[in-house]
GROMACS .gro file of C-alpha atoms in nm:
model
  300
    1MET     CA    1   5.658  -2.966   6.107
    2PHE     CA    2   5.412  -3.135   5.868
    3GLN     CA    3   5.147  -2.873   5.942
    4LEU     CA    4   5.395  -2.593   5.870
    5LEU     CA    5   5.487  -2.749   5.536
    6LYS     CA    6   5.121  -2.806   5.444
    7ASN     CA    7   5.015  -2.449   5.524
    8SER     CA    8   5.325  -2.311   5.351
    9LEU     CA    9   5.231  -2.513   5.043
   10TYR     CA   10   4.883  -2.358   5.042
   11VAL     CA   11   5.030  -2.006   5.038
   12PHE     CA   12   5.294  -2.098   4.779
   13LEU     CA   13   5.030  -2.246   4.545
   14GLY     CA   14   4.815  -1.935   4.594
   15ALA     CA   15   5.108  -1.720   4.487
   16CYS     CA   16   5.169  -1.947   4.186
   17CYS     CA   17   4.809  -1.882   4.077
   18PHE     CA   18   4.883  -1.508   4.070
   19GLY     CA   19   5.181  -1.581   3.845
   20ILE     CA   20   4.956  -1.697   3.563
   21LEU     CA   21   4.761  -1.371   3.548
   22SER     CA   22   5.010  -1.147   3.366
   23THR     CA   23   5.031  -1.389   3.073
   24VAL     CA   24   4.652  -1.429   3.047
   25VAL     CA   25   4.607  -1.051   3.063
   26LYS     CA   26   4.854  -1.006   2.778
   27LEU     CA   27   4.662  -1.261   2.572
   28ALA     CA   28   4.338  -1.074   2.644
   29TYR     CA   29   4.496  -0.745   2.537
   30ARG     CA   30   4.607  -0.910   2.212
   31GLU     CA   31   4.241  -0.990   2.146
   32GLY     CA   32   4.155  -0.623   2.181
   33PHE     CA   33   4.007  -0.620   2.531
   34VAL     CA   34   4.083  -0.317   2.750
   35PHE     CA   35   4.183  -0.276   3.114
   36GLN     CA   36   3.829  -0.223   3.249
   37GLU     CA   37   3.694  -0.527   3.066
   38VAL     CA   38   3.972  -0.752   3.191
   39MET     CA   39   3.946  -0.640   3.555
   40MET     CA   40   3.566  -0.662   3.567
   41SER     CA   41   3.562  -1.005   3.401
   42GLN     CA   42   3.820  -1.130   3.652
   43PHE     CA   43   3.646  -1.013   3.968
   44GLY     CA   44   3.292  -1.060   3.837
   45THR     CA   45   3.353  -1.422   3.737
   46GLY     CA   46   3.553  -1.498   4.053
   47TRP     CA   47   3.278  -1.350   4.271
   48PHE     CA   48   3.009  -1.557   4.097
   49ILE     CA   49   3.206  -1.883   4.133
   50LEU     CA   50   3.261  -1.817   4.504
   51LEU     CA   51   2.891  -1.735   4.545
   52VAL     CA   52   2.798  -2.073   4.397
   53LEU     CA   53   3.051  -2.252   4.619
   54MET     CA   54   2.917  -2.077   4.929
   55LEU     CA   55   2.557  -2.167   4.843
   56ILE     CA   56   2.656  -2.532   4.790
   57PHE     CA   57   2.875  -2.578   5.096
   58GLY     CA   58   2.672  -2.368   5.335
   59ARG     CA   59   2.631  -2.006   5.424
   60GLN     CA   60   2.755  -1.849   5.744
   61LYS     CA   61   2.601  -1.541   5.900
   62ILE     CA   62   2.839  -1.250   5.951
   63THR     CA   63   2.809  -0.912   6.118
   64GLY     CA   64   2.852  -0.575   5.952
   65LYS     CA   65   3.195  -0.532   6.113
   66GLN     CA   66   3.308  -0.871   5.986
   67PHE     CA   67   3.196  -0.783   5.634
   68ILE     CA   68   3.385  -0.453   5.641
   69ARG     CA   69   3.704  -0.629   5.754
   70LEU     CA   70   3.680  -0.897   5.487
   71ALA     CA   71   3.588  -0.645   5.219
   72GLY     CA   72   3.898  -0.450   5.319
   73VAL     CA   73   4.112  -0.755   5.240
   74GLY     CA   74   3.944  -0.770   4.899
   75VAL     CA   75   4.020  -0.403   4.842
   76CYS     CA   76   4.391  -0.479   4.900
   77THR     CA   77   4.406  -0.757   4.641
   78CYS     CA   78   4.199  -0.552   4.395
   79LEU     CA   79   4.425  -0.248   4.433
   80THR     CA   80   4.728  -0.471   4.379
   81GLY     CA   81   4.601  -0.554   4.031
   82VAL     CA   82   4.483  -0.202   3.950
   83THR     CA   83   4.805  -0.026   4.050
   84TYR     CA   84   5.027  -0.291   3.889
   85TYR     CA   85   4.841  -0.285   3.555
   86LEU     CA   86   4.848   0.096   3.554
   87ALA     CA   87   5.222   0.096   3.634
   88LEU     CA   88   5.281  -0.119   3.325
   89GLN     CA   89   5.146   0.165   3.111
   90SER     CA   90   5.433   0.398   3.198
   91ILE     CA   91   5.734   0.183   3.296
   92PRO     CA   92   5.891  -0.133   3.144
   93ALA     CA   93   5.752  -0.467   3.258
   94SER     CA   94   6.092  -0.569   3.399
   95ILE     CA   95   6.096  -0.264   3.627
   96ALA     CA   96   5.732  -0.312   3.727
   97VAL     CA   97   5.797  -0.673   3.831
   98VAL     CA   98   6.094  -0.572   4.046
   99LEU     CA   99   5.889  -0.296   4.211
  100LEU     CA  100   5.597  -0.531   4.278
  101PHE     CA  101   5.820  -0.788   4.442
  102GLN     CA  102   5.931  -0.539   4.703
  103PHE     CA  103   5.628  -0.673   4.892
  104THR     CA  104   5.859  -0.942   5.034
  105TRP     CA  105   6.056  -0.707   5.258
  106ILE     CA  106   5.756  -0.476   5.310
  107GLY     CA  107   5.564  -0.770   5.454
  108VAL     CA  108   5.853  -0.856   5.685
  109ILE     CA  109   5.866  -0.494   5.809
  110ILE     CA  110   5.489  -0.491   5.870
  111GLU     CA  111   5.518  -0.805   6.080
  112ALA     CA  112   5.815  -0.662   6.272
  113ILE     CA  113   5.618  -0.343   6.352
  114VAL     CA  114   5.305  -0.530   6.460
  115LYS     CA  115   5.495  -0.783   6.674
  116ARG     CA  116   5.747  -0.523   6.791
  117GLN     CA  117   6.037  -0.756   6.733
  118ARG     CA  118   6.312  -0.790   6.477
  119PRO     CA  119   6.278  -1.055   6.204
  120ASP     CA  120   6.491  -1.362   6.259
  121LYS     CA  121   6.813  -1.424   6.070
  122SER     CA  122   6.668  -1.682   5.828
  123THR     CA  123   6.392  -1.439   5.721
  124VAL     CA  124   6.640  -1.159   5.651
  125ILE     CA  125   6.868  -1.391   5.452
  126SER     CA  126   6.572  -1.523   5.254
  127VAL     CA  127   6.454  -1.170   5.164
  128ILE     CA  128   6.805  -1.079   5.043
  129ILE     CA  129   6.818  -1.393   4.828
  130LEU     CA  130   6.472  -1.314   4.686
  131PHE     CA  131   6.573  -0.955   4.605
  132ILE     CA  132   6.877  -1.072   4.407
  133GLY     CA  133   6.674  -1.339   4.230
  134THR     CA  134   6.395  -1.095   4.143
  135ILE     CA  135   6.633  -0.850   3.978
  136MET     CA  136   6.781  -1.132   3.769
  137ALA     CA  137   6.452  -1.308   3.684
  138GLY     CA  138   6.275  -0.981   3.606
  139GLY     CA  139   6.509  -0.921   3.313
  140ILE     CA  140   6.629  -0.589   3.448
  141LEU     CA  141   6.996  -0.678   3.396
  142GLY     CA  142   7.145  -0.624   3.053
  143THR     CA  143   6.866  -0.392   2.939
  144GLY     CA  144   7.095  -0.091   2.907
  145GLU     CA  145   6.995   0.244   3.053
  146ILE     CA  146   6.702   0.222   3.295
  147GLN     CA  147   6.442   0.498   3.259
  148LEU     CA  148   6.216   0.547   3.558
  149ASN     CA  149   5.886   0.730   3.547
  150LEU     CA  150   5.781   0.883   3.882
  151LYS     CA  151   5.413   0.796   3.837
  152GLY     CA  152   5.487   0.441   3.725
  153THR     CA  153   5.740   0.388   4.003
  154LEU     CA  154   5.495   0.504   4.270
  155LEU     CA  155   5.222   0.283   4.125
  156GLY     CA  156   5.459  -0.016   4.124
  157LEU     CA  157   5.554   0.043   4.486
  158GLY     CA  158   5.184   0.092   4.566
  159ALA     CA  159   5.115  -0.251   4.418
  160ALA     CA  160   5.389  -0.396   4.642
  161LEU     CA  161   5.236  -0.235   4.951
  162MET     CA  162   4.886  -0.360   4.866
  163MET     CA  163   5.017  -0.713   4.806
  164ALA     CA  164   5.199  -0.710   5.140
  165LEU     CA  165   4.883  -0.589   5.315
  166PHE     CA  166   4.675  -0.858   5.144
  167VAL     CA  167   4.912  -1.129   5.271
  168PHE     CA  168   4.918  -0.974   5.619
  169PHE     CA  169   4.540  -0.940   5.657
  170SER     CA  170   4.477  -1.282   5.500
  171GLY     CA  171   4.649  -1.431   5.802
  172ARG     CA  172   4.471  -1.218   6.061
  173VAL     CA  173   4.117  -1.118   5.955
  174GLU     CA  174   3.828  -1.345   6.063
  175THR     CA  175   4.046  -1.656   6.065
  176GLN     CA  176   3.781  -1.856   6.252
  177MET     CA  177   3.542  -1.829   5.958
  178SER     CA  178   3.521  -2.097   5.686
  179PRO     CA  179   3.764  -2.031   5.397
  180ILE     CA  180   3.484  -2.025   5.135
  181THR     CA  181   3.280  -1.768   5.329
  182ARG     CA  182   3.588  -1.555   5.391
  183SER     CA  183   3.685  -1.572   5.025
  184PHE     CA  184   3.336  -1.479   4.904
  185TYR     CA  185   3.315  -1.163   5.113
  186THR     CA  186   3.674  -1.078   5.031
  187SER     CA  187   3.597  -1.094   4.659
  188THR     CA  188   3.284  -0.889   4.722
  189GLY     CA  189   3.503  -0.608   4.857
  190GLY     CA  190   3.716  -0.613   4.542
  191LEU     CA  191   3.410  -0.611   4.316
  192ILE     CA  192   3.256  -0.318   4.505
  193LEU     CA  193   3.579  -0.120   4.466
  194LEU     CA  194   3.589  -0.184   4.091
  195THR     CA  195   3.228  -0.072   4.062
  196ILE     CA  196   3.318   0.255   4.234
  197LEU     CA  197   3.631   0.307   4.023
  198PHE     CA  198   3.469   0.227   3.689
  199THR     CA  199   3.121   0.361   3.782
  200PRO     CA  200   2.814   0.132   3.771
  201LYS     CA  201   2.766   0.182   3.397
  202VAL     CA  202   3.054  -0.061   3.340
  203TYR     CA  203   2.801  -0.342   3.394
  204THR     CA  204   2.614  -0.236   3.082
  205GLU     CA  205   2.930  -0.169   2.881
  206VAL     CA  206   3.113  -0.496   2.958
  207SER     CA  207   2.960  -0.821   2.835
  208LEU     CA  208   3.130  -1.152   2.912
  209PHE     CA  209   2.976  -1.315   2.607
  210ASP     CA  210   3.102  -1.064   2.351
  211ASN     CA  211   3.401  -1.180   2.145
  212GLY     CA  212   3.504  -1.451   2.392
  213LEU     CA  213   3.573  -1.233   2.697
  214TRP     CA  214   3.408  -1.503   2.910
  215LEU     CA  215   3.701  -1.739   2.855
  216TYR     CA  216   3.957  -1.489   2.982
  217GLY     CA  217   3.721  -1.389   3.262
  218PHE     CA  218   3.685  -1.751   3.371
  219ILE     CA  219   4.060  -1.818   3.375
  220LEU     CA  220   4.138  -1.489   3.550
  221GLY     CA  221   3.852  -1.540   3.795
  222VAL     CA  222   3.969  -1.889   3.892
  223PHE     CA  223   4.342  -1.812   3.914
  224GLY     CA  224   4.316  -1.446   4.019
  225VAL     CA  225   4.033  -1.456   4.271
  226VAL     CA  226   3.897  -1.800   4.366
  227LEU     CA  227   4.206  -2.018   4.414
  228PRO     CA  228   4.456  -1.766   4.556
  229VAL     CA  229   4.209  -1.614   4.803
  230LEU     CA  230   4.098  -1.962   4.916
  231LEU     CA  231   4.453  -2.093   4.944
  232PHE     CA  232   4.573  -1.786   5.136
  233ALA     CA  233   4.270  -1.820   5.364
  234LEU     CA  234   4.369  -2.181   5.434
  235GLY     CA  235   4.740  -2.130   5.490
  236ALA     CA  236   4.822  -1.771   5.585
  237PRO     CA  237   4.651  -1.768   5.929
  238LYS     CA  238   4.870  -2.060   6.042
  239ILE     CA  239   5.213  -1.924   5.945
  240SER     CA  240   5.393  -1.597   6.009
  241THR     CA  241   5.342  -1.295   5.784
  242GLY     CA  242   5.713  -1.290   5.705
  243LEU     CA  243   5.708  -1.650   5.585
  244ALA     CA  244   5.385  -1.590   5.390
  245THR     CA  245   5.534  -1.297   5.199
  246ILE     CA  246   5.847  -1.499   5.123
  247LEU     CA  247   5.633  -1.781   4.985
  248GLY     CA  248   5.443  -1.522   4.783
  249ALA     CA  249   5.753  -1.480   4.569
  250GLY     CA  250   5.652  -1.804   4.398
  251GLU     CA  251   5.447  -1.584   4.165
  252LEU     CA  252   5.748  -1.472   3.958
  253PRO     CA  253   5.888  -1.814   3.852
  254VAL     CA  254   5.540  -1.913   3.734
  255ALA     CA  255   5.501  -1.583   3.547
  256VAL     CA  256   5.833  -1.635   3.368
  257THR     CA  257   5.750  -1.996   3.278
  258ALA     CA  258   5.398  -1.907   3.157
  259SER     CA  259   5.532  -1.627   2.935
  260VAL     CA  260   5.761  -1.877   2.764
  261LEU     CA  261   5.501  -2.151   2.720
  262LEU     CA  262   5.201  -1.938   2.622
  263LEU     CA  263   5.351  -1.621   2.474
  264SER     CA  264   5.671  -1.770   2.330
  265GLU     CA  265   5.866  -1.486   2.492
  266GLN     CA  266   6.244  -1.511   2.498
  267VAL     CA  267   6.390  -1.561   2.843
  268HIS     CA  268   6.766  -1.531   2.888
  269ALA     CA  269   6.979  -1.770   3.088
  270ILE     CA  270   7.034  -1.511   3.361
  271GLN     CA  271   6.656  -1.492   3.411
  272TRP     CA  272   6.629  -1.869   3.456
  273PHE     CA  273   6.917  -1.849   3.702
  274GLY     CA  274   6.722  -1.579   3.885
  275VAL     CA  275   6.420  -1.811   3.899
  276LEU     CA  276   6.636  -2.079   4.064
  277ILE     CA  277   6.764  -1.824   4.316
  278ILE     CA  278   6.405  -1.723   4.398
  279LEU     CA  279   6.311  -2.086   4.458
  280LEU     CA  280   6.616  -2.116   4.685
  281GLY     CA  281   6.507  -1.806   4.877
  282ILE     CA  282   6.158  -1.954   4.921
  283ALA     CA  283   6.292  -2.290   5.038
  284TYR     CA  284   6.555  -2.147   5.274
  285PRO     CA  285   6.325  -2.077   5.575
  286GLN     CA  286   6.174  -2.426   5.539
  287LEU     CA  287   6.519  -2.587   5.535
  288VAL     CA  288   6.622  -2.392   5.844
  289ALA     CA  289   6.302  -2.495   6.024
  290ARG     CA  290   6.358  -2.862   5.940
  291LYS     CA  291   6.718  -2.837   6.062
  292ARG     CA  292   6.599  -2.687   6.392
  293VAL     CA  293   6.341  -2.963   6.436
  294GLY     CA  294   6.603  -3.227   6.363
  295ALA     CA  295   6.846  -3.073   6.611
  296SER     CA  296   6.583  -3.058   6.885
  297VAL     CA  297   6.491  -3.424   6.826
  298VAL     CA  298   6.856  -3.528   6.855
  299GLN     CA  299   6.903  -3.328   7.178
  300SER     CA  300   6.592  -3.480   7.334
   0.00000   0.00000   0.00000
């Protein structure tokens, strides 16, 4: 039971790291930085930090197939950010958040398909609780008429799919490898994708040391690449995909809290209530597991 809680905590903390990103990105945009600069600073800085860590703590030889698999995981997390940030350009942030957090039930479905078995009752109940909490915490209620843009909606759902795939593959790809090595090659995949999307000339157009971009790049690199990828590498292989995606919902409460503390954004009471519901949905599978362990101990 202790191991389950420890590994669940790793994944939950990794998700919390993701929650900080939206606020930092908004601060960077306020300073005049654009989408390409923010994304490249995030993955470039994160990749460099992981390179240093790998050189310090030891390198591990990998095959070409292993690199392709790990790079594919990095592509998933990179595309999550790209599609989500693009969705924000055409649909309200409240709608984009709700669309992104559909990764909870998408991840459960992916696990059910792969394992060829239905999700257990506690997982289904938890996903329902998370869905209700996400709608409330995302600020979608009380906003009046909701206007959906087809392109933005598809991009938001695409971000949800990529996030679900990142969680799924984090728990299955090269799990025998050291977390630092896995994380380095995963970030390499994301950086390669950005280079292809933005073309190589982005390296000459984006300078970390111009106008303080390095500060945002460092924060985004640590909380958007280094810590979450490492924490997911530590915890996700040892718990189910369904539980990992449920724990991934920890991103939203952190995002709401960070927006209040750093951006002074107004958050209504119903949104805070939604945050509490999300935390309940995250804790529910853990409470059920503890109850089962307690019952088995009593019976024995």
